[in-house]
CSV table of C-alpha atoms in Angstrom, one decimal:
chain,number,residue,atom,x,y,z
A,1,MET,CA,80.2,81.2,49.7
A,2,ASP,CA,83.9,80.0,50.2
A,3,LEU,CA,83.1,75.9,49.2
A,4,THR,CA,86.2,75.1,51.1
A,5,THR,CA,84.7,72.5,52.9
A,6,THR,CA,82.5,68.9,52.6
A,7,LYS,CA,79.3,70.8,53.9
A,8,ASP,CA,79.6,73.5,52.0
A,9,TYR,CA,80.8,71.6,48.5
A,10,LYS,CA,77.7,69.5,49.8
A,11,GLU,CA,75.2,72.2,49.4
A,12,GLY,CA,77.6,73.5,46.1
A,13,ASN,CA,77.0,70.4,44.3
A,14,GLN,CA,73.1,70.0,45.1
A,15,LYS,CA,72.2,73.5,42.9
A,16,LEU,CA,74.7,72.7,40.9
A,17,GLY,CA,72.1,69.5,40.5
A,18,ASP,CA,74.0,66.8,41.5
A,19,ASP,CA,77.2,68.0,38.8
A,20,TYR,CA,79.6,67.8,40.7
A,21,SER,CA,82.2,70.1,39.2
A,22,LEU,CA,83.6,71.5,42.5
A,23,ASP,CA,84.1,68.7,44.3
A,24,ARG,CA,84.6,64.5,43.9
A,25,VAL,CA,81.2,62.0,43.4
A,26,PRO,CA,80.5,60.3,46.7
A,27,ARG,CA,80.4,56.3,45.9
A,28,HIS,CA,76.4,56.4,46.6
A,29,LYS,CA,76.1,58.7,43.3
A,30,ARG,CA,78.7,56.6,40.9
A,31,ASN,CA,75.9,54.7,39.9
A,32,MET,CA,76.0,54.5,36.2
A,33,GLY,CA,77.3,51.7,34.4
A,34,TRP,CA,79.9,51.5,32.0
A,35,MET,CA,77.7,50.9,28.8
A,36,SER,CA,76.5,53.9,29.8
A,37,ILE,CA,78.9,56.3,30.1
A,38,THR,CA,80.4,54.7,27.2
A,39,ASN,CA,77.9,55.6,25.0
A,40,ILE,CA,78.1,59.0,26.1
A,41,THR,CA,81.5,59.3,25.4
A,42,PHE,CA,80.1,57.8,21.8
A,43,GLY,CA,78.7,61.6,20.9
A,44,ILE,CA,82.7,62.9,20.2
A,45,ALA,CA,83.5,59.2,18.5
A,46,THR,CA,81.4,59.5,16.4
A,47,ALA,CA,82.0,63.6,15.0
A,48,ILE,CA,82.1,64.2,11.2
A,49,PHE,CA,85.5,66.1,12.6
A,50,TYR,CA,86.8,62.6,12.6
A,51,PHE,CA,85.5,62.0,8.7
A,52,GLN,CA,87.7,65.3,8.1
A,53,MET,CA,91.0,64.3,9.3
A,54,GLY,CA,90.3,61.1,7.9
A,55,SER,CA,89.4,62.1,4.0
A,56,VAL,CA,91.9,65.0,4.3
A,57,MET,CA,95.5,62.3,5.1
A,58,ALA,CA,94.4,60.2,2.3
A,59,LEU,CA,93.8,62.8,0.1
A,60,LYS,CA,97.2,64.8,1.0
A,61,PHE,CA,99.9,61.8,2.2
A,62,GLY,CA,98.4,58.7,1.4
A,63,ALA,CA,96.0,55.9,2.8
A,64,VAL,CA,98.3,53.5,4.4
A,65,ASN,CA,100.0,56.3,5.8
A,66,ALA,CA,96.7,58.0,7.0
A,67,ILE,CA,95.9,54.5,8.0
A,68,ILE,CA,99.0,53.7,9.9
A,69,SER,CA,98.5,57.4,12.0
A,70,ALA,CA,95.5,56.1,13.2
A,71,VAL,CA,96.6,52.8,14.6
A,72,TYR,CA,99.2,55.1,16.7
A,73,ALA,CA,96.4,57.1,17.7
A,74,ILE,CA,94.3,54.3,18.8
A,75,ILE,CA,97.5,53.2,21.0
A,76,VAL,CA,98.7,56.3,23.1
A,77,ALA,CA,95.2,57.9,23.4
A,78,GLY,CA,93.8,54.5,24.1
A,79,ILE,CA,96.7,54.0,27.3
A,80,LEU,CA,95.9,57.9,28.7
A,81,GLY,CA,92.1,56.8,28.4
A,82,THR,CA,92.4,54.3,30.3
A,83,PHE,CA,95.0,55.2,33.3
A,84,ILE,CA,92.8,58.2,33.5
A,85,ALA,CA,89.7,56.6,33.2
A,86,HIS,CA,90.5,54.9,35.9
A,87,LEU,CA,92.1,57.4,38.5
A,88,SER,CA,88.7,58.7,37.9
A,89,ALA,CA,86.8,56.4,38.3
A,90,LYS,CA,88.6,55.8,41.6
A,91,SER,CA,88.6,59.3,43.4
A,92,GLY,CA,85.3,60.4,41.6
A,93,MET,CA,86.9,63.1,40.3
A,94,ASN,CA,87.0,64.8,36.6
A,95,VAL,CA,91.2,66.2,35.5
A,96,ASN,CA,90.0,70.0,36.9
A,97,LEU,CA,89.8,68.4,40.1
A,98,LEU,CA,93.0,65.6,39.7
A,99,SER,CA,94.9,67.9,38.7
A,100,ARG,CA,95.3,70.3,41.3
A,101,GLY,CA,96.2,66.7,44.3
A,102,GLY,CA,97.4,65.4,41.2
A,103,GLY,CA,100.7,68.2,40.9
A,104,PHE,CA,99.0,71.8,40.3
A,105,GLY,CA,97.8,72.7,43.1
A,106,TYR,CA,94.8,74.5,43.6
A,107,ILE,CA,95.0,77.5,41.4
A,108,GLY,CA,98.0,76.3,39.4
A,109,ALA,CA,94.8,73.7,38.6
A,110,SER,CA,92.1,76.5,37.3
A,111,LEU,CA,94.6,77.9,34.9
A,112,THR,CA,94.3,73.8,33.2
A,113,SER,CA,90.5,74.3,33.4
A,114,PHE,CA,90.8,77.3,31.9
A,115,ILE,CA,92.5,76.4,28.7
A,116,TYR,CA,90.1,73.2,29.1
A,117,ALA,CA,87.6,75.4,28.7
A,118,THR,CA,88.4,77.0,26.1
A,119,ASN,CA,90.0,74.1,24.0
A,120,PHE,CA,86.0,72.9,24.2
A,121,ILE,CA,85.0,75.8,23.2
A,122,MET,CA,86.5,75.9,20.1
A,123,TYR,CA,86.0,73.2,19.5
A,124,CYS,CA,81.7,73.2,19.7
A,125,ALA,CA,82.6,76.9,17.3
A,126,LEU,CA,84.4,74.2,15.1
A,127,GLU,CA,81.8,71.8,14.9
A,128,GLY,CA,78.9,73.9,14.5
A,129,LEU,CA,80.5,75.2,11.2
A,130,ILE,CA,80.5,72.1,9.3
A,131,LEU,CA,77.0,71.9,10.2
A,132,VAL,CA,76.4,75.6,8.8
A,133,THR,CA,78.2,74.6,6.2
A,134,ALA,CA,76.4,71.6,5.6
A,135,VAL,CA,72.7,73.5,6.4
A,136,HIS,CA,73.9,76.3,4.1
A,137,GLU,CA,75.0,74.0,1.7
A,138,PHE,CA,71.0,72.4,0.9
A,139,PHE,CA,69.2,75.5,1.9
A,140,PRO,CA,71.9,78.5,0.3
A,141,SER,CA,69.0,81.2,0.9
A,142,ILE,CA,69.5,80.9,4.9
A,143,PRO,CA,71.9,82.9,5.3
A,144,LYS,CA,75.1,81.6,7.8
A,145,TRP,CA,74.8,83.3,10.3
A,146,ALA,CA,71.2,82.7,11.5
A,147,LEU,CA,72.1,79.0,10.8
A,148,ILE,CA,75.2,80.1,13.8
A,149,LEU,CA,73.1,81.7,15.9
A,150,PHE,CA,70.2,78.8,15.7
A,151,PHE,CA,72.2,75.9,15.7
A,152,GLY,CA,74.1,76.9,18.9
A,153,THR,CA,71.2,78.2,21.0
A,154,ILE,CA,69.9,74.3,20.5
A,155,VAL,CA,72.7,73.1,22.4
A,156,ILE,CA,72.3,74.9,25.5
A,157,PRO,CA,69.0,73.7,26.7
A,158,LEU,CA,70.2,69.7,25.6
A,159,ASN,CA,73.1,70.5,28.4
A,160,TRP,CA,70.5,71.7,30.8
A,161,PHE,CA,69.9,68.0,33.4
A,162,GLY,CA,73.0,67.4,33.5
A,163,ILE,CA,75.1,63.8,32.8
A,164,LYS,CA,71.8,61.8,33.4
A,165,GLN,CA,69.8,64.6,30.0
A,166,LEU,CA,73.2,63.2,28.2
A,167,ASP,CA,73.1,59.5,28.3
A,168,LYS,CA,69.4,59.6,27.8
A,169,LEU,CA,70.2,61.9,24.3
A,170,GLN,CA,73.5,59.9,23.3
A,171,LYS,CA,71.5,56.5,23.8
A,172,TRP,CA,67.9,57.6,21.2
A,173,SER,CA,70.1,59.0,18.8
A,174,LEU,CA,72.4,56.4,18.0
A,175,PRO,CA,70.6,54.3,16.3
A,176,LEU,CA,69.8,56.8,14.0
A,177,PHE,CA,73.7,58.0,13.6
A,178,PHE,CA,73.8,54.3,12.5
A,179,LEU,CA,70.7,54.0,9.7
A,180,PHE,CA,72.6,57.1,8.0
A,181,LEU,CA,75.7,56.3,8.3
A,182,LEU,CA,74.8,53.1,6.5
A,183,ALA,CA,72.3,55.0,4.4
A,184,ALA,CA,75.7,57.1,3.3
A,185,ILE,CA,78.3,54.1,2.2
A,186,ILE,CA,75.9,51.7,0.2
A,187,LEU,CA,75.6,54.8,-2.0
A,188,ALA,CA,79.1,56.1,-1.8
A,189,ALA,CA,79.8,52.2,-2.6
A,190,MET,CA,77.1,52.1,-5.7
A,191,LYS,CA,78.8,55.5,-6.7
A,192,PRO,CA,81.5,55.4,-9.5
A,193,SER,CA,84.9,55.4,-7.5
A,194,SER,CA,87.4,58.6,-8.2
A,195,PHE,CA,90.4,56.4,-8.1
A,196,ASP,CA,90.9,53.0,-9.5
A,197,GLY,CA,92.4,50.4,-7.1
A,198,VAL,CA,91.4,49.4,-4.1
A,199,PHE,CA,91.3,52.2,-1.8
A,200,TRP,CA,94.5,52.1,0.6
A,201,THR,CA,96.6,52.2,-2.1
A,202,TYR,CA,96.1,55.6,-2.7
A,203,MET,CA,98.6,57.3,-2.9
A,204,PRO,CA,99.7,60.6,-4.3
A,205,GLU,CA,102.5,61.7,-7.2
A,206,GLY,CA,105.5,62.1,-5.4
A,207,VAL,CA,104.8,61.1,-1.6
A,208,HIS,CA,105.8,57.3,-0.1
A,209,VAL,CA,105.1,55.4,2.6
A,210,GLY,CA,106.4,56.1,6.4
A,211,GLY,CA,108.7,58.9,6.2
A,212,THR,CA,107.5,63.1,5.8
A,213,ALA,CA,104.3,61.8,4.9
A,214,LEU,CA,103.6,59.7,8.3
A,215,LEU,CA,105.0,62.5,10.3
A,216,LEU,CA,102.9,65.2,8.7
A,217,CYS,CA,99.7,62.2,9.7
A,218,ILE,CA,101.0,61.3,13.4
A,219,GLY,CA,101.1,65.5,13.7
A,220,MET,CA,97.2,66.0,12.5
A,221,GLN,CA,96.2,63.4,14.9
A,222,HIS,CA,98.7,64.8,17.6
A,223,GLY,CA,95.8,68.3,17.4
A,224,ILE,CA,92.5,66.2,19.2
A,225,MET,CA,94.3,62.5,20.2
A,226,GLY,CA,94.8,64.9,24.1
A,227,LEU,CA,91.3,65.2,24.5
A,228,THR,CA,89.5,62.6,24.2
A,229,PRO,CA,91.4,60.4,27.2
A,230,LEU,CA,90.4,64.6,29.4
A,231,LEU,CA,87.5,63.9,28.3
A,232,ALA,CA,87.1,60.4,29.6
A,233,SER,CA,87.3,61.5,33.0
A,234,ASP,CA,84.6,63.9,32.9
A,235,TYR,CA,82.2,60.4,32.6
A,236,SER,CA,84.2,58.6,33.9
A,237,ARG,CA,83.7,59.7,37.2
A,238,PHE,CA,79.8,58.2,37.7
A,239,LEU,CA,81.1,54.5,37.1
A,240,LYS,CA,79.7,52.3,39.5
A,241,PRO,CA,82.6,51.2,41.3
A,242,LYS,CA,81.8,47.1,40.3
A,243,ASP,CA,82.4,48.1,36.7
A,244,HIS,CA,86.1,49.7,38.0
A,245,LYS,CA,88.3,47.0,35.5
A,246,ILE,CA,85.8,46.2,32.7
A,247,GLY,CA,84.8,49.6,32.7
A,248,ILE,CA,88.0,51.6,32.3
A,249,PHE,CA,89.3,49.9,29.7
A,250,ALA,CA,86.0,50.1,27.5
A,251,ILE,CA,85.8,53.7,28.8
A,252,GLY,CA,89.6,54.3,27.6
A,253,PHE,CA,90.1,52.4,24.2
A,254,ILE,CA,86.3,52.4,22.7
A,255,PRO,CA,85.8,55.8,22.0
A,256,GLN,CA,89.2,55.8,20.5
A,257,ILE,CA,88.9,52.9,18.1
A,258,PHE,CA,85.5,54.5,16.6
A,259,CYS,CA,87.2,58.2,17.0
A,260,PHE,CA,90.5,56.6,14.8
A,261,GLY,CA,89.8,53.4,14.1
A,262,VAL,CA,86.4,53.1,12.0
A,263,MET,CA,85.1,57.1,11.5
A,264,GLY,CA,89.2,57.9,10.7
A,265,GLY,CA,89.1,55.0,8.4
A,266,LEU,CA,85.7,55.6,7.2
A,267,GLY,CA,87.3,59.2,6.2
A,268,ILE,CA,89.6,57.4,5.1
A,269,TRP,CA,87.8,55.8,2.5
A,270,PHE,CA,85.2,58.8,2.0
A,271,GLY,CA,87.7,60.6,0.6
A,272,VAL,CA,89.7,58.3,-1.6
A,273,ARG,CA,86.7,57.1,-3.5
A,274,LEU,CA,85.1,60.3,-3.9
A,275,GLY,CA,88.4,62.7,-3.9
A,276,GLU,CA,86.8,65.3,-1.9
A,277,PRO,CA,88.0,66.0,1.8
A,278,ASN,CA,85.1,67.7,2.9
A,279,PRO,CA,81.9,65.7,4.7
A,280,GLY,CA,80.4,68.6,4.9
A,281,VAL,CA,80.2,68.5,1.1
A,282,TYR,CA,80.0,64.4,0.6
A,283,ILE,CA,78.1,63.6,2.8
A,284,VAL,CA,75.1,66.2,1.6
A,285,LEU,CA,75.6,65.4,-1.8
A,286,LEU,CA,75.1,61.5,-1.2
A,287,LEU,CA,72.1,61.1,1.0
A,288,GLY,CA,71.0,65.2,0.1
A,289,ILE,CA,68.4,66.8,2.9
A,290,TRP,CA,68.9,63.1,4.4
A,291,GLY,CA,72.6,63.9,4.3
A,292,ALA,CA,72.2,67.6,6.2
A,293,LEU,CA,70.0,66.0,9.0
A,294,PHE,CA,72.4,63.4,9.3
A,295,THR,CA,75.2,65.6,10.5
A,296,VAL,CA,72.5,68.1,12.5
A,297,LEU,CA,72.2,65.0,14.9
A,298,THR,CA,76.4,63.8,14.5
A,299,GLN,CA,77.0,68.0,15.8
A,300,VAL,CA,74.6,68.0,17.8
A,301,ARG,CA,76.0,65.1,19.9
A,302,ILE,CA,79.3,66.2,19.9
A,303,ASN,CA,78.8,69.9,20.4
A,304,VAL,CA,76.2,68.6,23.7
A,305,THR,CA,78.7,66.8,25.5
A,306,ASN,CA,81.8,69.9,24.1
A,307,ILE,CA,79.3,72.1,26.0
A,308,TYR,CA,79.4,70.1,29.4
A,309,SER,CA,82.8,69.2,29.7
A,310,GLY,CA,83.9,73.8,28.8
A,311,SER,CA,81.3,74.1,31.6
A,312,LEU,CA,83.0,72.1,34.1
A,313,SER,CA,86.3,72.7,33.3
A,314,LEU,CA,85.2,76.7,33.2
A,315,SER,CA,83.0,76.3,37.3
A,316,ASN,CA,86.3,74.9,38.6
A,317,PHE,CA,88.3,77.8,36.9
A,318,PHE,CA,86.1,80.2,38.4
A,319,GLU,CA,85.3,78.9,41.5
A,320,ASN,CA,89.4,79.0,42.4
A,321,ILE,CA,90.1,82.4,41.3
A,322,PHE,CA,87.1,84.0,42.1
A,323,LYS,CA,84.9,82.3,44.3
A,324,PHE,CA,82.3,83.3,42.0
A,325,THR,CA,80.2,80.2,42.4
A,326,PRO,CA,76.7,80.9,40.3
A,327,GLY,CA,76.2,77.2,39.3
A,328,ARG,CA,77.1,75.0,36.3
A,329,ARG,CA,73.6,75.9,34.2
A,330,PHE,CA,75.0,79.5,34.3
A,331,TRP,CA,78.8,78.4,32.6
A,332,VAL,CA,76.5,76.1,30.0
A,333,ILE,CA,74.9,79.3,29.0
A,334,VAL,CA,78.2,81.1,28.9
A,335,THR,CA,80.3,78.5,27.0
A,336,GLY,CA,77.7,78.4,24.5
A,337,VAL,CA,77.5,81.8,23.6
A,338,SER,CA,81.4,82.4,23.6
A,339,ALA,CA,81.1,79.2,20.7
A,340,ILE,CA,77.9,81.1,19.1
A,341,VAL,CA,81.0,84.4,18.9
A,342,LEU,CA,84.1,82.3,17.9
A,343,MET,CA,81.6,81.1,15.4
A,344,LEU,CA,80.3,84.3,13.9
A,345,MET,CA,84.2,85.3,14.0
A,346,ASN,CA,84.8,82.5,11.5
A,347,ILE,CA,87.7,80.1,13.4
A,348,VAL,CA,88.9,78.0,11.4
A,349,ASP,CA,91.5,80.7,9.7
A,350,TYR,CA,93.1,79.9,12.6
A,351,LEU,CA,92.6,76.5,13.2
A,352,GLU,CA,95.8,75.2,12.4
A,353,ALA,CA,97.6,77.6,15.3
A,354,VAL,CA,94.9,76.5,18.2
A,355,MET,CA,95.2,73.0,17.5
A,356,THR,CA,98.5,72.7,17.3
A,357,PHE,CA,99.0,74.7,20.8
A,358,GLN,CA,96.1,72.5,21.8
A,359,GLY,CA,97.4,69.5,20.9
A,360,VAL,CA,101.2,70.0,22.9
A,361,PHE,CA,98.7,71.3,26.1
A,362,LEU,CA,96.7,69.2,26.1
A,363,LEU,CA,98.5,65.5,25.5
A,364,ALA,CA,101.3,67.0,28.2
A,365,TRP,CA,98.7,68.0,30.9
A,366,ALA,CA,97.3,63.7,30.2
A,367,SER,CA,101.2,62.9,30.3
A,368,ILE,CA,101.9,65.0,33.8
A,369,LEU,CA,98.3,63.5,36.0
A,370,VAL,CA,99.3,59.5,34.3
A,371,THR,CA,103.3,60.3,35.1
A,372,ASP,CA,102.4,62.1,39.1
A,373,ALA,CA,99.4,59.2,39.7
A,374,THR,CA,101.4,56.1,38.3
A,375,ILE,CA,105.5,57.1,38.9
A,376,VAL,CA,105.5,59.6,42.2
A,377,LYS,CA,102.6,58.7,44.3
A,378,LYS,CA,102.3,54.7,44.1
A,379,LEU,CA,106.0,53.9,42.9
A,380,LEU,CA,108.4,56.5,44.2
A,381,LYS,CA,105.6,57.2,47.9
A,382,ILE,CA,106.1,61.0,47.1
A,383,GLY,CA,102.9,62.9,47.8
A,384,PRO,CA,99.7,61.3,49.6
A,385,GLY,CA,98.0,57.9,47.8
A,386,TYR,CA,95.3,59.8,47.4
A,387,TYR,CA,93.6,63.3,45.3
A,388,GLU,CA,92.2,66.6,47.2
A,389,ALA,CA,90.2,69.3,45.9
A,390,ARG,CA,89.7,71.0,49.2
A,391,GLN,CA,91.7,74.6,49.1
A,392,ASP,CA,92.1,74.6,52.5
A,393,ASN,CA,93.8,71.4,52.1
A,394,LEU,CA,95.9,72.2,49.2
A,395,HIS,CA,99.2,74.9,48.3
A,396,LYS,CA,98.2,77.5,46.0
A,397,TRP,CA,100.6,76.3,43.6
A,398,ASN,CA,102.5,73.1,43.2
A,399,PRO,CA,106.1,73.2,41.1
A,400,VAL,CA,105.2,69.4,39.6
A,401,GLY,CA,102.7,70.0,37.8
A,402,VAL,CA,103.3,73.7,36.1
A,403,TRP,CA,106.6,73.8,35.9
A,404,SER,CA,107.0,70.4,34.4
A,405,LEU,CA,103.6,72.1,31.7
A,406,VAL,CA,104.8,74.8,31.7
A,407,ILE,CA,108.1,73.9,30.7
A,408,SER,CA,106.9,71.2,28.4
A,409,SER,CA,104.3,73.5,26.6
A,410,VAL,CA,106.6,76.1,25.6
A,411,LEU,CA,109.1,74.0,24.5
A,412,GLY,CA,106.8,71.8,22.2
A,413,THR,CA,105.0,74.8,20.7
A,414,ILE,CA,108.5,76.0,19.7
A,415,ALA,CA,109.2,71.9,18.1
A,416,ALA,CA,105.8,72.5,16.3
A,417,SER,CA,106.7,75.9,15.5
A,418,GLY,CA,109.3,74.2,12.8
A,419,PHE,CA,112.6,75.6,15.2
A,420,MET,CA,113.1,72.4,15.7
A,421,GLY,CA,113.6,70.2,12.8
A,422,THR,CA,111.0,68.5,10.5
A,423,PHE,CA,110.8,64.5,12.9
A,424,LEU,CA,110.3,67.2,16.2
A,425,GLN,CA,107.9,69.6,13.8
A,426,SER,CA,105.4,67.0,13.5
A,427,THR,CA,105.9,64.8,16.5
A,428,ALA,CA,105.9,67.7,19.0
A,429,ALA,CA,102.8,66.9,21.1
A,430,PHE,CA,104.2,63.6,21.5
A,431,PHE,CA,107.9,65.4,22.3
A,432,ALA,CA,106.3,67.6,24.9
A,433,ALA,CA,104.7,64.4,26.6
A,434,VAL,CA,107.5,63.1,27.5
A,435,LEU,CA,109.7,65.4,27.7
A,436,ALA,CA,105.9,66.3,30.6
A,437,ALA,CA,106.7,63.2,32.4
A,438,ILE,CA,110.1,62.8,32.9
A,439,LEU,CA,110.2,66.7,34.5
A,440,THR,CA,106.9,65.5,36.6
A,441,VAL,CA,109.5,62.3,38.2
A,442,ILE,CA,112.3,64.9,38.6
A,443,ILE,CA,110.8,68.1,40.6
A,444,ALA,CA,108.5,65.5,42.3
A,445,ILE,CA,112.2,64.2,43.7
A,446,PHE,CA,113.3,67.8,43.9
A,447,THR,CA,111.1,69.0,45.6
A,448,LYS,CA,110.2,66.3,47.8
A,449,GLY,CA,106.2,65.7,47.5
A,450,ARG,CA,106.1,69.4,50.0
A,451,PHE,CA,103.7,71.2,47.8
A,452,TYR,CA,101.7,68.4,47.6
A,453,ILE,CA,99.0,69.4,50.5
A,454,LYS,CA,99.7,72.4,53.3
A,455,LYS,CA,96.7,69.6,55.9
A,456,GLU,CA,96.5,65.8,55.8
A,457,ALA,CA,93.2,65.2,54.8
A,458,LYS,CA,91.4,62.7,57.7
A,459,ASP,CA,87.9,62.2,55.8
A,460,ILE,CA,89.1,60.5,52.2
A,461,ASP,CA,88.0,56.0,52.0
A,462,LYS,CA,91.1,53.6,51.4
A,463,GLN,CA,88.9,52.7,48.4
A,464,GLU,CA,89.1,55.8,46.7
A,465,TYR,CA,93.3,56.0,47.5
A,466,ILE,CA,95.3,55.1,44.1
A,467,ALA,CA,98.6,54.3,46.4
C-alpha cells in the first residue's frame, strides 16, 4: 500500500498503534503534558555513558576543561533542542518527517533517517555493553554473550506499546534511579579520595586550562551533542498545544542540563575522587550487587528510548524507499536484533571513528533544520511556511538540505581526521554545523525554493504554519 494520501496515512497509523511514524500527529492526539514528555527524555539523560564522558575527560584533560566543555554543550545543544522541539510540537512531526519538507525532499530525507537509525542502534549497543560489563564484573561465571542476548532482548517488549508505555516505564523507574544515585554519591564521599585537593582543581601533569586540552574535551562532547536535540522531536510532537511555550524550553534544555551538567559533572567528580574512568567498574565497586542493578536500571531506561527512535527512523526509511510498511513493532525487533549483533561484534573497538562521523553528521543535520525554519522559511520567505510529509506533494530530492549536509559532513569528517589542523580537528562538528547553515541559505536563495513542494497542500491547519 502506498501511504501517500491523508486517508492512507490515517489507516497506516492505526495499524502502527498511533505512533505516527509515517505522518504528522493530528492535533487532537497531541495530548501529553510537558512534564510527561520531559520525563521520557530523561531516559537518555540518565545514561551512565555521561558518567564515563565526564570521568574520562577529567582524568585525561583536567576537571576545569571538562566543566567548561559541559557548559558549552548545555548551551549549544539546549538552543538546538529548543528550536527543534518547537518545530516538532508545532507541526506534529519528528525530525525524519520534518526533513522531508525542511530542505531534503522525501528520498533525501530517507537517507538522513537511515543514518539516524544506525546512530541509535550503535548507541543501543554501546549502552548495552556498559551494562554487560558491569554485570559480568559481579557475575564473571556468566558468559558475556549470554548477558548480551538477555539484556539485548529485554528492551524489545518494553517498546511494544509505544510512547505511553515509555512514559510509564520512565516515570516509575526515575525515583529508583535517584535513590541508587544518591547512595553512590554518599558511598563515594565516604571513601578516601585518590586526589588530595578539591576535585575541580585536578589537572594531569603537563595539562593546562584551555588550549588543546579544552578543544579535545569539546571534541568529545560533539560526539553526542547532536543526538539529544534531534531526539526531542520524537516525543515533543505529542506535546499539548497549550503547553507549547514552557514545553519547548523544558524539553530543549532540561535534558541537556542533566546530561552534560548533572551526569557529566558527577562523572568528573567520581573519576577524580576514585581515580577510575569506567563507571561500569566504579559503580559496582561502590554499591556491589546494587551497583549492578543500578547499571541495569539506567541502561534499560536509555535503551528503550534508543530502540523507540531507531524503529521510527527505520520505518520512515523503508516506507520512503521500498514502500515497505510492516509497522513500527517490526522495526522494534529489527533495531533490537541489530544492536545485539553489534554488541557481539564488540562495537567499542570502532567507537571513536563512528562517533566522530556521527557527531559531525548529527550536528550538521540539526543546523540545517533550524536554519531552514528560522532563516529560509521565516525570514527570507523561501518555500512553504508549513511542513509537508506526503510523497505526492514533494520532490524526491531538494538540493538545499541534501547538498548542504553532504558537503558539510564530508568536509567536517576530513577536518575531524586532522587534515585541516588541530583546531578544526577538535571543533569539526561545530565547523560542519556552521558550514551547513551557510550552505542552506546560499542554496535556498540560488534555487529560489523550487524543490520544496511540487503540489501545494490545502489541508494544513494554519496553526501548524511556522512562517
